[in-house]
Short mmCIF file of C-alpha atoms in Angstrom, two decimals:
data_model
loop_
_atom_site.label_atom_id
_atom_site.label_comp_id
_atom_site.label_asym_id
_atom_site.label_seq_id
_atom_site.Cartn_x
_atom_site.Cartn_y
_atom_site.Cartn_z
CA MET A 1 0.43 0.05 0.19
CA ALA A 2 1.33 3.14 -0.97
CA THR A 3 2.68 5.61 2.00
CA GLY A 4 2.58 9.01 0.57
CA LYS A 5 6.11 9.47 2.30
CA THR A 6 8.46 12.39 1.49
CA LYS A 7 12.08 11.37 1.92
CA VAL A 8 15.90 12.48 0.80
CA LEU A 9 17.84 9.72 -0.99
CA ALA A 10 21.29 9.75 -0.33
CA VAL A 11 23.33 7.79 -3.15
CA PHE A 12 27.01 7.05 -2.40
CA ASP A 13 29.77 5.52 -4.48
CA PHE A 14 31.97 2.95 -2.66
CA ASP A 15 35.66 3.04 -3.76
CA ARG A 16 37.08 6.39 -2.66
CA THR A 17 33.82 7.62 -0.96
CA ILE A 18 32.76 5.19 1.45
CA ILE A 19 35.91 3.55 1.69
CA ASP A 20 39.25 5.29 1.15
CA TYR A 21 40.70 2.96 -1.56
CA ASN A 22 39.87 1.46 -4.81
CA SER A 23 38.68 -2.18 -3.62
CA ASP A 24 40.55 -3.71 -6.76
CA ASP A 25 43.79 -2.03 -5.45
CA TRP A 26 43.22 -3.36 -2.01
CA VAL A 27 42.64 -6.80 -2.82
CA ALA A 28 45.56 -6.53 -5.35
CA ARG A 29 47.99 -6.12 -2.54
CA LEU A 30 47.49 -10.04 -1.74
CA CYS A 31 49.56 -10.79 -4.89
CA PRO A 32 53.18 -12.43 -4.52
CA GLY A 33 55.19 -9.20 -3.54
CA GLY A 34 52.03 -6.96 -2.92
CA GLU A 35 51.81 -6.25 -6.74
CA PRO A 36 49.83 -7.79 -9.54
CA PRO A 37 51.75 -8.39 -12.81
CA ASP A 38 51.72 -5.75 -15.40
CA TRP A 39 49.82 -7.32 -17.82
CA LEU A 40 46.97 -7.31 -15.32
CA TRP A 41 47.13 -3.48 -14.90
CA GLU A 42 47.34 -2.97 -18.58
CA LYS A 43 43.95 -4.71 -19.14
CA TYR A 44 42.79 -2.19 -16.29
CA ARG A 45 43.73 0.84 -17.80
CA GLN A 46 41.72 0.11 -20.97
CA GLY A 47 38.58 -0.14 -18.77
CA LEU A 48 37.77 -3.60 -19.00
CA PHE A 49 37.53 -3.65 -15.16
CA MET A 50 35.66 -6.59 -14.35
CA GLU A 51 37.58 -8.72 -16.97
CA CYS A 52 40.67 -7.61 -15.06
CA VAL A 53 39.42 -8.13 -11.82
CA GLU A 54 38.37 -11.87 -12.75
CA GLU A 55 41.71 -12.72 -13.88
CA LEU A 56 43.16 -10.78 -10.80
CA LEU A 57 40.79 -13.23 -8.83
CA GLU A 58 42.04 -16.35 -10.95
CA TYR A 59 45.82 -15.10 -10.07
CA LEU A 60 45.33 -14.82 -6.49
CA HIS A 61 43.85 -18.44 -6.60
CA ASP A 62 46.75 -20.05 -8.54
CA ASN A 63 48.91 -18.15 -6.07
CA GLY A 64 47.27 -19.97 -2.91
CA VAL A 65 45.32 -16.96 -2.00
CA SER A 66 41.69 -18.13 -0.73
CA SER A 67 38.47 -16.63 -1.28
CA GLU A 68 38.25 -16.21 2.27
CA ASP A 69 41.45 -14.71 2.52
CA ILE A 70 40.27 -12.27 0.24
CA LEU A 71 37.04 -11.46 2.26
CA LYS A 72 38.50 -11.27 5.29
CA TYR A 73 41.36 -8.65 3.93
CA MET A 74 38.52 -6.72 2.64
CA THR A 75 37.19 -6.09 6.30
CA THR A 76 40.34 -4.24 6.89
CA VAL A 77 40.20 -1.36 4.32
CA PRO A 78 40.05 1.99 5.62
CA TYR A 79 36.87 3.64 5.71
CA THR A 80 37.32 7.75 4.33
CA ASP A 81 37.58 10.07 7.13
CA GLY A 82 34.01 10.61 8.71
CA MET A 83 32.16 8.24 6.42
CA LYS A 84 31.10 6.08 9.25
CA ASP A 85 29.63 8.91 10.85
CA VAL A 86 27.53 9.78 8.12
CA LEU A 87 26.48 6.18 8.03
CA LYS A 88 25.21 6.09 11.31
CA PHE A 89 23.50 9.29 11.12
CA ILE A 90 21.43 8.30 8.24
CA ASN A 91 21.12 4.61 10.08
CA ASN A 92 19.68 7.18 12.96
CA ASN A 93 17.52 9.04 10.80
CA LYS A 94 15.85 6.44 8.67
CA ASP A 95 12.27 8.14 8.64
CA VAL A 96 13.96 11.21 6.86
CA PHE A 97 16.64 9.38 4.74
CA ASP A 98 16.79 6.25 2.17
CA CYS A 99 20.37 5.42 1.50
CA ILE A 100 21.77 3.24 -1.77
CA VAL A 101 25.22 2.47 -2.79
CA MET A 102 26.05 2.30 -6.48
CA SER A 103 29.32 0.99 -7.18
CA GLY A 104 31.89 -0.19 -10.06
CA SER A 105 33.23 -2.82 -7.54
CA ASN A 106 31.33 -6.09 -6.62
CA GLU A 107 29.14 -7.23 -4.13
CA LEU A 108 31.51 -9.74 -2.33
CA PHE A 109 33.98 -6.94 -1.77
CA ILE A 110 31.28 -4.33 -0.51
CA GLU A 111 29.24 -6.73 1.60
CA ALA A 112 32.62 -7.78 3.14
CA ALA A 113 33.68 -4.36 4.06
CA LEU A 114 30.37 -2.95 5.31
CA LYS A 115 30.46 -6.13 8.00
CA ALA A 116 33.41 -4.16 9.44
CA ASP A 117 33.46 -1.59 12.39
CA GLY A 118 30.15 -1.63 13.70
CA ILE A 119 28.18 -0.15 10.22
CA GLU A 120 24.58 -1.39 10.43
CA ARG A 121 24.14 -3.08 6.92
CA THR A 122 20.27 -1.84 7.28
CA VAL A 123 21.52 1.69 6.91
CA ILE A 124 22.00 0.83 2.84
CA SER A 125 18.46 0.17 1.40
CA LYS A 126 20.20 -1.14 -1.83
CA VAL A 127 23.25 -1.86 -3.49
CA TYR A 128 23.68 -1.59 -7.00
CA THR A 129 26.91 -3.02 -8.50
CA ASN A 130 28.63 -5.96 -10.51
CA VAL A 131 27.93 -9.48 -9.59
CA GLY A 132 30.32 -11.60 -7.36
CA TYR A 133 29.99 -15.20 -6.44
CA ILE A 134 32.12 -18.19 -5.08
CA ASN A 135 32.07 -21.40 -6.85
CA GLU A 136 31.74 -24.93 -5.58
CA GLU A 137 35.42 -25.17 -5.67
CA GLY A 138 35.71 -22.38 -3.61
CA ARG A 139 37.10 -19.77 -6.46
CA MET A 140 35.82 -16.33 -6.39
CA HIS A 141 34.23 -14.89 -9.55
CA VAL A 142 33.03 -11.61 -10.72
CA ARG A 143 30.91 -10.39 -13.64
CA SER A 144 29.50 -6.94 -14.93
CA TYR A 145 25.99 -6.11 -14.10
CA HIS A 146 25.46 -4.58 -17.28
CA ASP A 147 26.62 -5.51 -20.85
CA LYS A 148 28.19 -2.26 -22.10
CA VAL A 149 24.62 -0.21 -22.14
CA CYS A 150 26.47 3.08 -21.83
CA LYS A 151 29.60 4.86 -22.72
CA CYS A 152 29.96 5.88 -19.33
CA SER A 153 31.39 2.32 -18.23
CA ALA A 154 31.66 -0.98 -19.76
CA ASP A 155 30.35 -2.79 -16.44
CA LEU A 156 27.43 -0.44 -14.82
CA CYS A 157 25.54 2.47 -15.83
CA LYS A 158 24.52 4.35 -12.70
CA GLY A 159 22.49 6.78 -14.92
CA THR A 160 20.27 3.70 -15.81
CA LEU A 161 20.07 2.62 -12.33
CA LEU A 162 19.06 5.62 -10.43
CA PRO A 163 16.18 6.63 -12.05
CA GLU A 164 14.99 2.96 -12.02
CA TYR A 165 15.31 3.03 -8.36
CA ILE A 166 13.36 6.35 -8.04
CA ARG A 167 10.41 4.86 -10.12
CA GLU A 168 10.55 1.67 -8.03
CA ARG A 169 10.23 3.77 -4.71
CA ALA A 170 7.52 5.80 -6.20
CA GLN A 171 5.35 2.73 -6.87
CA LYS A 172 5.68 2.00 -3.38
CA GLY A 173 4.34 5.62 -2.47
CA VAL A 174 8.07 7.03 -1.45
CA THR A 175 9.05 10.23 -3.33
CA TYR A 176 12.25 12.25 -2.85
CA LYS A 177 12.22 16.05 -2.14
CA LYS A 178 16.11 15.96 -2.50
CA VAL A 179 18.56 13.30 -3.94
CA VAL A 180 22.30 13.91 -2.63
CA TYR A 181 24.81 12.22 -4.71
CA VAL A 182 28.02 11.61 -3.33
CA GLY A 183 31.14 10.08 -5.39
CA ASP A 184 34.48 10.48 -6.92
CA GLY A 185 34.85 8.73 -10.35
CA ALA A 186 34.34 9.47 -13.87
CA ASN A 187 31.60 7.05 -13.85
CA ASP A 188 29.48 9.24 -11.46
CA LEU A 189 28.87 11.94 -13.90
CA CYS A 190 26.21 9.88 -15.68
CA PRO A 191 23.72 9.80 -12.83
CA CYS A 192 24.42 13.16 -11.96
CA LYS A 193 23.02 14.47 -15.22
CA GLY A 194 19.76 13.62 -14.65
CA LEU A 195 19.21 15.16 -11.36
CA GLY A 196 17.49 18.33 -10.85
CA SER A 197 17.66 21.93 -9.20
CA SER A 198 16.79 20.79 -5.78
CA ASP A 199 19.16 17.81 -5.76
CA VAL A 200 23.01 18.00 -4.58
CA VAL A 201 25.86 16.46 -6.40
CA MET A 202 28.98 16.20 -3.97
CA PRO A 203 32.11 15.24 -5.96
CA ARG A 204 35.30 14.44 -3.96
CA LYS A 205 38.16 16.89 -4.27
CA GLY A 206 41.22 15.64 -6.04
CA TYR A 207 39.33 13.06 -8.11
CA LYS A 208 38.02 12.49 -11.67
CA LEU A 209 34.11 13.53 -11.16
CA ILE A 210 35.29 17.03 -10.09
CA ASP A 211 37.47 17.48 -12.92
CA LYS A 212 34.50 16.25 -15.62
CA ILE A 213 32.22 18.48 -13.73
CA LYS A 214 34.83 21.81 -14.53
CA GLU A 215 35.13 20.70 -17.97
CA MET A 216 31.48 20.90 -18.68
CA GLU A 217 31.48 24.40 -16.98
CA THR A 218 34.06 25.72 -19.58
CA ASN A 219 32.45 23.68 -22.58
CA PRO A 220 29.68 26.27 -24.06
CA THR A 221 28.52 22.85 -26.40
CA VAL A 222 27.26 20.83 -23.07
CA ASP A 223 24.62 21.96 -20.83
CA ASN A 224 25.80 22.39 -16.92
CA LEU A 225 24.56 20.26 -14.29
CA LYS A 226 21.26 21.34 -12.76
CA ALA A 227 22.11 20.21 -9.21
CA LYS A 228 23.74 22.27 -6.96
CA VAL A 229 27.48 21.29 -6.65
CA ILE A 230 29.03 20.88 -3.24
CA PRO A 231 32.79 19.43 -3.48
CA TRP A 232 33.80 17.53 -0.47
CA GLU A 233 37.08 16.18 1.21
CA ARG A 234 35.82 14.47 4.64
CA GLY A 235 32.52 12.88 5.85
CA SER A 236 31.89 15.91 8.09
CA GLU A 237 31.51 17.77 5.03
CA VAL A 238 28.94 15.43 3.68
CA LEU A 239 27.15 15.69 7.02
CA ALA A 240 26.95 19.59 6.86
CA VAL A 241 24.46 19.22 3.84
#
């Protein structure tokens, strides 16, 4: 039954936003010598992220690193300064906020990291990310959520998923007076383009999203974002919004 409730939707990227690292880079530290082979990173640089992570997981498996080792290591990844406080605040005010994660990582890495340090998993209503699973032999695998549906990413288009989630919630009687989008990467620009004047985009200082927004502002052939742009560096700045 429809509730007719109006809330604020908080949308977070995961890598370099909730956690202070790229999760793939963090797991790659488990490679012999602490670094993956050059041939793996070459594929990563080409934007074939899930293909690269799948090969990274195979490489780790072949070198004696188990799925349990990987998941345990993900529980040690540092959170971005102040971000735990942001999540706890949202969890304590769930009558006001809905919270979702949209990430180019994968569900196994994210779920492992979210179990750490007392963060209540219930704070996040939904996680949109790439598929992760462990097969019968105990080997971890990943695959893309999407199949190249948008030029923003070969694996997952957040610009497709965000309005989809908002429509789903509207069908259940929940509408949003404001969307606050917190991210860092180039693939975070796609969903931000669809936000309106009552919404807020928070690009992390020193990362690609804020550079992409500045490029738009200096390009007369491209429409600027309609949402208000507030850069951030620490979780305390997100809380202030």
